[in-house]
Amino acid sequence: MTSPKTLAVSPVHGRLAVFGMAVAVAISIDLHLRLSSQVSPIWQTLSEYVYGYLSPGSTAAPLFGAMCLALGFGSLALLGGIAKAHRRGYESVLVLLGVWCAGLFVLALVPVDPEGQARSLAGQIHNYAALAAFLALPAAAWVLTRPGRARCPWEPRRTTIRRLSVASFAAVAIVLGGFVWTMLTGPSHQEVTLGLFERLLFAVDLTLLATMVRPLLSHR
């Protein structure tokens, strides 16, 4: 006897989350293609696209901001979908996802310091917001799949989500270590390809978000 299907957790939230993520990915691809000669994907971070020029007198800052906002609003839809699941113990997940979303909104509004210039208050806010966001997302995913939750919609994908969370934490550790090393030794002694590892982190986190969104959409 087959078990009856359960309804998707929240298809509307899931579709909004997917739309936001898709827009963010499309903008990211556009930035990489149009600014390939100005921003190195190996050595320079995603945030440095704000100082690229799409045409004379037109910077890419608004486009980068739109990418962060799209991903932030998509993640906010995921947060709403998880809240709608009404599962006990999800409060900490919602708080952590809230930190992730808030961090993305800060990244959209507060630019990173230009390469080679002195650290400013705005630049430090940008950096700390990025660190908080990229730590909060895998932490939220890890707590979401904590064992022992009956009929948890995310249980079938628990192993995948946890592996992606570990990969995200590892990438954050490498990027953070690279930043610290560069600050201590200077840009001329940059050994870690920060741009490449940050883009790897971005890809891992997008995959993690997509895996977390899936139960909002699918029947099981």
C-alpha atoms as a PDB file:
ATOM      1  CA  MET A   1       0.000   0.000   0.000  1.00  0.00           C
ATOM      2  CA  THR A   2       1.517   3.318  -1.050  1.00  0.00           C
ATOM      3  CA  SER A   3       1.575   6.224   1.343  1.00  0.00           C
ATOM      4  CA  PRO A   4      -0.483   9.267   0.315  1.00  0.00           C
ATOM      5  CA  LYS A   5       1.304  12.253  -1.092  1.00  0.00           C
ATOM      6  CA  THR A   6       1.752  15.223   1.169  1.00  0.00           C
ATOM      7  CA  LEU A   7       1.300  18.696  -0.251  1.00  0.00           C
ATOM      8  CA  ALA A   8       4.287  20.849  -1.025  1.00  0.00           C
ATOM      9  CA  VAL A   9       5.169  23.078   1.917  1.00  0.00           C
ATOM     10  CA  SER A  10       4.595  26.407   0.153  1.00  0.00           C
ATOM     11  CA  PRO A  11       4.702  26.523  -3.671  1.00  0.00           C
ATOM     12  CA  VAL A  12       4.271  30.308  -3.838  1.00  0.00           C
ATOM     13  CA  HIS A  13       7.248  30.943  -1.554  1.00  0.00           C
ATOM     14  CA  GLY A  14       9.226  28.324  -3.460  1.00  0.00           C
ATOM     15  CA  ARG A  15       8.545  29.927  -6.845  1.00  0.00           C
ATOM     16  CA  LEU A  16       9.463  33.369  -5.532  1.00  0.00           C
ATOM     17  CA  ALA A  17      12.697  31.957  -4.094  1.00  0.00           C
ATOM     18  CA  VAL A  18      13.593  30.288  -7.398  1.00  0.00           C
ATOM     19  CA  PHE A  19      12.809  33.486  -9.314  1.00  0.00           C
ATOM     20  CA  GLY A  20      15.051  35.575  -7.057  1.00  0.00           C
ATOM     21  CA  MET A  21      17.889  33.083  -7.337  1.00  0.00           C
ATOM     22  CA  ALA A  22      17.518  32.862 -11.129  1.00  0.00           C
ATOM     23  CA  VAL A  23      17.687  36.654 -11.475  1.00  0.00           C
ATOM     24  CA  ALA A  24      20.798  36.754  -9.262  1.00  0.00           C
ATOM     25  CA  VAL A  25      22.508  34.054 -11.337  1.00  0.00           C
ATOM     26  CA  ALA A  26      21.611  35.795 -14.614  1.00  0.00           C
ATOM     27  CA  ILE A  27      23.050  39.107 -13.372  1.00  0.00           C
ATOM     28  CA  SER A  28      26.172  37.343 -12.083  1.00  0.00           C
ATOM     29  CA  ILE A  29      26.779  35.733 -15.479  1.00  0.00           C
ATOM     30  CA  ASP A  30      26.221  39.090 -17.200  1.00  0.00           C
ATOM     31  CA  LEU A  31      28.750  40.804 -14.921  1.00  0.00           C
ATOM     32  CA  HIS A  32      31.346  38.102 -15.506  1.00  0.00           C
ATOM     33  CA  LEU A  33      30.956  38.276 -19.278  1.00  0.00           C
ATOM     34  CA  ARG A  34      30.787  42.052 -19.693  1.00  0.00           C
ATOM     35  CA  LEU A  35      33.531  42.900 -17.193  1.00  0.00           C
ATOM     36  CA  SER A  36      35.908  40.029 -17.917  1.00  0.00           C
ATOM     37  CA  SER A  37      38.656  42.442 -18.969  1.00  0.00           C
ATOM     38  CA  GLN A  38      38.254  44.668 -15.882  1.00  0.00           C
ATOM     39  CA  VAL A  39      37.686  42.316 -12.945  1.00  0.00           C
ATOM     40  CA  SER A  40      39.699  39.112 -12.558  1.00  0.00           C
ATOM     41  CA  PRO A  41      37.503  36.153 -11.518  1.00  0.00           C
ATOM     42  CA  ILE A  42      40.635  34.530 -10.103  1.00  0.00           C
ATOM     43  CA  TRP A  43      42.038  37.284  -7.892  1.00  0.00           C
ATOM     44  CA  GLN A  44      39.256  39.838  -7.373  1.00  0.00           C
ATOM     45  CA  THR A  45      36.085  39.346  -5.349  1.00  0.00           C
ATOM     46  CA  LEU A  46      32.521  39.649  -6.598  1.00  0.00           C
ATOM     47  CA  SER A  47      32.080  42.875  -4.626  1.00  0.00           C
ATOM     48  CA  GLU A  48      34.717  44.579  -6.779  1.00  0.00           C
ATOM     49  CA  TYR A  49      32.356  44.546  -9.757  1.00  0.00           C
ATOM     50  CA  VAL A  50      30.918  47.792  -8.328  1.00  0.00           C
ATOM     51  CA  TYR A  51      34.037  49.551  -9.664  1.00  0.00           C
ATOM     52  CA  GLY A  52      33.733  48.125 -13.161  1.00  0.00           C
ATOM     53  CA  TYR A  53      32.404  50.194 -16.066  1.00  0.00           C
ATOM     54  CA  LEU A  54      29.723  48.862 -18.399  1.00  0.00           C
ATOM     55  CA  SER A  55      30.133  51.949 -20.605  1.00  0.00           C
ATOM     56  CA  PRO A  56      31.884  55.327 -20.238  1.00  0.00           C
ATOM     57  CA  GLY A  57      30.410  57.022 -17.175  1.00  0.00           C
ATOM     58  CA  SER A  58      28.228  54.019 -16.240  1.00  0.00           C
ATOM     59  CA  THR A  59      29.465  51.780 -13.419  1.00  0.00           C
ATOM     60  CA  ALA A  60      28.282  48.266 -12.671  1.00  0.00           C
ATOM     61  CA  ALA A  61      27.395  49.175  -9.072  1.00  0.00           C
ATOM     62  CA  PRO A  62      23.601  49.240  -9.650  1.00  0.00           C
ATOM     63  CA  LEU A  63      23.756  45.865 -11.382  1.00  0.00           C
ATOM     64  CA  PHE A  64      25.754  44.322  -8.544  1.00  0.00           C
ATOM     65  CA  GLY A  65      23.280  45.797  -6.063  1.00  0.00           C
ATOM     66  CA  ALA A  66      20.390  44.317  -8.041  1.00  0.00           C
ATOM     67  CA  MET A  67      22.080  40.892  -7.900  1.00  0.00           C
ATOM     68  CA  CYS A  68      22.387  41.030  -4.112  1.00  0.00           C
ATOM     69  CA  LEU A  69      18.824  42.311  -3.699  1.00  0.00           C
ATOM     70  CA  ALA A  70      17.404  39.590  -5.956  1.00  0.00           C
ATOM     71  CA  LEU A  71      19.195  36.890  -3.984  1.00  0.00           C
ATOM     72  CA  GLY A  72      18.166  38.555  -0.715  1.00  0.00           C
ATOM     73  CA  PHE A  73      14.479  38.685  -1.628  1.00  0.00           C
ATOM     74  CA  GLY A  74      14.623  35.119  -2.964  1.00  0.00           C
ATOM     75  CA  SER A  75      16.143  34.005   0.327  1.00  0.00           C
ATOM     76  CA  LEU A  76      13.464  35.966   2.192  1.00  0.00           C
ATOM     77  CA  ALA A  77      10.848  33.938   0.300  1.00  0.00           C
ATOM     78  CA  LEU A  78      12.615  30.753   1.438  1.00  0.00           C
ATOM     79  CA  LEU A  79      12.504  32.058   5.010  1.00  0.00           C
ATOM     80  CA  GLY A  80       8.766  32.649   4.654  1.00  0.00           C
ATOM     81  CA  GLY A  81       8.248  29.155   3.283  1.00  0.00           C
ATOM     82  CA  ILE A  82      10.113  27.567   6.186  1.00  0.00           C
ATOM     83  CA  ALA A  83       8.095  29.681   8.634  1.00  0.00           C
ATOM     84  CA  LYS A  84       4.897  28.461   6.960  1.00  0.00           C
ATOM     85  CA  ALA A  85       5.930  24.858   7.652  1.00  0.00           C
ATOM     86  CA  HIS A  86       5.118  25.530  11.341  1.00  0.00           C
ATOM     87  CA  ARG A  87       7.701  23.075  12.679  1.00  0.00           C
ATOM     88  CA  ARG A  88       8.828  23.355  16.283  1.00  0.00           C
ATOM     89  CA  GLY A  89      12.461  24.335  16.697  1.00  0.00           C
ATOM     90  CA  TYR A  90      12.706  26.271  13.420  1.00  0.00           C
ATOM     91  CA  GLU A  91      13.018  29.627  15.205  1.00  0.00           C
ATOM     92  CA  SER A  92      16.833  29.545  15.138  1.00  0.00           C
ATOM     93  CA  VAL A  93      16.737  28.643  11.430  1.00  0.00           C
ATOM     94  CA  LEU A  94      14.600  31.708  10.736  1.00  0.00           C
ATOM     95  CA  VAL A  95      16.949  33.956  12.717  1.00  0.00           C
ATOM     96  CA  LEU A  96      20.007  32.661  10.856  1.00  0.00           C
ATOM     97  CA  LEU A  97      18.308  33.020   7.477  1.00  0.00           C
ATOM     98  CA  GLY A  98      17.317  36.525   8.540  1.00  0.00           C
ATOM     99  CA  VAL A  99      20.995  37.326   9.146  1.00  0.00           C
ATOM    100  CA  TRP A 100      21.830  35.935   5.695  1.00  0.00           C
ATOM    101  CA  CYS A 101      19.147  38.103   4.054  1.00  0.00           C
ATOM    102  CA  ALA A 102      20.135  41.222   6.019  1.00  0.00           C
ATOM    103  CA  GLY A 103      23.775  40.678   5.057  1.00  0.00           C
ATOM    104  CA  LEU A 104      22.845  40.531   1.358  1.00  0.00           C
ATOM    105  CA  PHE A 105      20.864  43.762   1.638  1.00  0.00           C
ATOM    106  CA  VAL A 106      23.868  45.471   3.284  1.00  0.00           C
ATOM    107  CA  LEU A 107      26.153  44.200   0.511  1.00  0.00           C
ATOM    108  CA  ALA A 108      23.767  45.706  -2.044  1.00  0.00           C
ATOM    109  CA  LEU A 109      23.812  49.133  -0.390  1.00  0.00           C
ATOM    110  CA  VAL A 110      27.302  49.493   1.125  1.00  0.00           C
ATOM    111  CA  PRO A 111      30.243  49.133  -1.301  1.00  0.00           C
ATOM    112  CA  VAL A 112      33.515  47.407  -0.576  1.00  0.00           C
ATOM    113  CA  ASP A 113      36.661  49.534  -0.365  1.00  0.00           C
ATOM    114  CA  PRO A 114      38.479  49.973  -3.699  1.00  0.00           C
ATOM    115  CA  GLU A 115      41.532  47.746  -4.056  1.00  0.00           C
ATOM    116  CA  GLY A 116      44.651  49.303  -2.604  1.00  0.00           C
ATOM    117  CA  GLN A 117      42.887  52.046  -0.649  1.00  0.00           C
ATOM    118  CA  ALA A 118      42.754  52.492   3.130  1.00  0.00           C
ATOM    119  CA  ARG A 119      40.006  50.736   5.069  1.00  0.00           C
ATOM    120  CA  SER A 120      36.908  52.874   5.560  1.00  0.00           C
ATOM    121  CA  LEU A 121      33.985  52.418   7.945  1.00  0.00           C
ATOM    122  CA  ALA A 122      31.676  51.582   5.026  1.00  0.00           C
ATOM    123  CA  GLY A 123      34.146  49.017   3.695  1.00  0.00           C
ATOM    124  CA  GLN A 124      34.425  47.350   7.089  1.00  0.00           C
ATOM    125  CA  ILE A 125      30.629  47.224   7.406  1.00  0.00           C
ATOM    126  CA  HIS A 126      30.549  45.552   3.982  1.00  0.00           C
ATOM    127  CA  ASN A 127      33.158  42.979   4.987  1.00  0.00           C
ATOM    128  CA  TYR A 128      31.540  42.129   8.330  1.00  0.00           C
ATOM    129  CA  ALA A 129      28.107  41.862   6.717  1.00  0.00           C
ATOM    130  CA  ALA A 130      29.520  39.449   4.136  1.00  0.00           C
ATOM    131  CA  LEU A 131      31.187  37.335   6.826  1.00  0.00           C
ATOM    132  CA  ALA A 132      28.013  37.200   8.935  1.00  0.00           C
ATOM    133  CA  ALA A 133      25.886  36.294   5.923  1.00  0.00           C
ATOM    134  CA  PHE A 134      28.155  33.551   4.597  1.00  0.00           C
ATOM    135  CA  LEU A 135      28.427  31.976   8.044  1.00  0.00           C
ATOM    136  CA  ALA A 136      24.701  32.251   8.778  1.00  0.00           C
ATOM    137  CA  LEU A 137      23.472  30.419   5.664  1.00  0.00           C
ATOM    138  CA  PRO A 138      25.261  27.075   6.187  1.00  0.00           C
ATOM    139  CA  ALA A 139      24.497  27.304   9.909  1.00  0.00           C
ATOM    140  CA  ALA A 140      20.785  27.718   9.107  1.00  0.00           C
ATOM    141  CA  ALA A 141      20.900  24.737   6.749  1.00  0.00           C
ATOM    142  CA  TRP A 142      22.665  22.597   9.365  1.00  0.00           C
ATOM    143  CA  VAL A 143      20.105  23.416  12.071  1.00  0.00           C
ATOM    144  CA  LEU A 144      17.234  22.900   9.611  1.00  0.00           C
ATOM    145  CA  THR A 145      18.275  19.279   9.114  1.00  0.00           C
ATOM    146  CA  ARG A 146      18.920  18.462  12.772  1.00  0.00           C
ATOM    147  CA  PRO A 147      18.074  14.780  13.433  1.00  0.00           C
ATOM    148  CA  GLY A 148      14.994  13.692  15.341  1.00  0.00           C
ATOM    149  CA  ARG A 149      12.384  15.906  13.707  1.00  0.00           C
ATOM    150  CA  ALA A 150       9.274  13.930  12.816  1.00  0.00           C
ATOM    151  CA  ARG A 151       7.915  14.418   9.276  1.00  0.00           C
ATOM    152  CA  CYS A 152      10.441  17.125   8.490  1.00  0.00           C
ATOM    153  CA  PRO A 153      10.046  18.126   4.802  1.00  0.00           C
ATOM    154  CA  TRP A 154      13.825  18.540   4.533  1.00  0.00           C
ATOM    155  CA  GLU A 155      14.686  15.110   5.982  1.00  0.00           C
ATOM    156  CA  PRO A 156      14.934  13.330   2.557  1.00  0.00           C
ATOM    157  CA  ARG A 157      17.675  15.815   1.565  1.00  0.00           C
ATOM    158  CA  ARG A 158      19.405  15.926   4.929  1.00  0.00           C
ATOM    159  CA  THR A 159      22.673  14.337   3.779  1.00  0.00           C
ATOM    160  CA  THR A 160      22.974  16.579   0.711  1.00  0.00           C
ATOM    161  CA  ILE A 161      22.182  19.740   2.666  1.00  0.00           C
ATOM    162  CA  ARG A 162      24.696  18.884   5.377  1.00  0.00           C
ATOM    163  CA  ARG A 163      27.456  18.103   2.899  1.00  0.00           C
ATOM    164  CA  LEU A 164      26.857  21.408   1.137  1.00  0.00           C
ATOM    165  CA  SER A 165      26.889  23.168   4.524  1.00  0.00           C
ATOM    166  CA  VAL A 166      30.303  21.681   5.318  1.00  0.00           C
ATOM    167  CA  ALA A 167      31.583  22.691   1.873  1.00  0.00           C
ATOM    168  CA  SER A 168      30.282  26.227   2.450  1.00  0.00           C
ATOM    169  CA  PHE A 169      31.974  26.486   5.863  1.00  0.00           C
ATOM    170  CA  ALA A 170      35.233  25.216   4.337  1.00  0.00           C
ATOM    171  CA  ALA A 171      35.103  27.780   1.516  1.00  0.00           C
ATOM    172  CA  VAL A 172      34.383  30.576   4.031  1.00  0.00           C
ATOM    173  CA  ALA A 173      37.398  29.481   6.083  1.00  0.00           C
ATOM    174  CA  ILE A 174      39.660  29.598   3.013  1.00  0.00           C
ATOM    175  CA  VAL A 175      38.401  33.011   1.886  1.00  0.00           C
ATOM    176  CA  LEU A 176      38.639  34.436   5.411  1.00  0.00           C
ATOM    177  CA  GLY A 177      42.136  33.009   5.821  1.00  0.00           C
ATOM    178  CA  GLY A 178      43.125  34.576   2.512  1.00  0.00           C
ATOM    179  CA  PHE A 179      41.836  37.984   3.589  1.00  0.00           C
ATOM    180  CA  VAL A 180      43.716  37.796   6.881  1.00  0.00           C
ATOM    181  CA  TRP A 181      46.913  36.748   5.099  1.00  0.00           C
ATOM    182  CA  THR A 182      46.597  39.617   2.612  1.00  0.00           C
ATOM    183  CA  MET A 183      45.985  42.127   5.417  1.00  0.00           C
ATOM    184  CA  LEU A 184      49.084  40.917   7.274  1.00  0.00           C
ATOM    185  CA  THR A 185      51.450  40.661   4.315  1.00  0.00           C
ATOM    186  CA  GLY A 186      50.041  43.189   1.839  1.00  0.00           C
ATOM    187  CA  PRO A 187      48.395  42.805  -1.601  1.00  0.00           C
ATOM    188  CA  SER A 188      51.734  42.099  -3.285  1.00  0.00           C
ATOM    189  CA  HIS A 189      52.019  38.857  -1.286  1.00  0.00           C
ATOM    190  CA  GLN A 190      48.541  37.536  -2.055  1.00  0.00           C
ATOM    191  CA  GLU A 191      48.892  33.759  -2.204  1.00  0.00           C
ATOM    192  CA  VAL A 192      45.253  32.613  -2.067  1.00  0.00           C
ATOM    193  CA  THR A 193      43.110  33.184  -5.150  1.00  0.00           C
ATOM    194  CA  LEU A 194      40.339  34.964  -3.235  1.00  0.00           C
ATOM    195  CA  GLY A 195      38.198  35.617  -6.294  1.00  0.00           C
ATOM    196  CA  LEU A 196      38.170  31.991  -7.350  1.00  0.00           C
ATOM    197  CA  PHE A 197      37.361  30.649  -3.890  1.00  0.00           C
ATOM    198  CA  GLU A 198      34.684  33.301  -3.332  1.00  0.00           C
ATOM    199  CA  ARG A 199      33.015  32.314  -6.582  1.00  0.00           C
ATOM    200  CA  LEU A 200      33.219  28.680  -5.502  1.00  0.00           C
ATOM    201  CA  LEU A 201      31.546  29.709  -2.225  1.00  0.00           C
ATOM    202  CA  PHE A 202      28.865  31.571  -4.192  1.00  0.00           C
ATOM    203  CA  ALA A 203      28.175  28.479  -6.311  1.00  0.00           C
ATOM    204  CA  VAL A 204      28.024  26.188  -3.265  1.00  0.00           C
ATOM    205  CA  ASP A 205      25.627  28.519  -1.463  1.00  0.00           C
ATOM    206  CA  LEU A 206      23.367  28.805  -4.505  1.00  0.00           C
ATOM    207  CA  THR A 207      23.241  25.004  -4.704  1.00  0.00           C
ATOM    208  CA  LEU A 208      22.524  24.868  -0.975  1.00  0.00           C
ATOM    209  CA  LEU A 209      19.682  27.373  -1.318  1.00  0.00           C
ATOM    210  CA  ALA A 210      18.218  25.460  -4.271  1.00  0.00           C
ATOM    211  CA  THR A 211      18.290  22.234  -2.255  1.00  0.00           C
ATOM    212  CA  MET A 212      16.562  23.958   0.662  1.00  0.00           C
ATOM    213  CA  VAL A 213      13.908  25.436  -1.651  1.00  0.00           C
ATOM    214  CA  ARG A 214      12.996  22.095  -3.232  1.00  0.00           C
ATOM    215  CA  PRO A 215      10.607  20.888  -0.467  1.00  0.00           C
ATOM    216  CA  LEU A 216       8.650  24.125  -0.798  1.00  0.00           C
ATOM    217  CA  LEU A 217       7.757  23.110  -4.336  1.00  0.00           C
ATOM    218  CA  SER A 218       7.657  19.353  -4.603  1.00  0.00           C
ATOM    219  CA  HIS A 219       5.217  16.699  -3.451  1.00  0.00           C
ATOM    220  CA  ARG A 220       6.542  13.624  -1.716  1.00  0.00           C
END
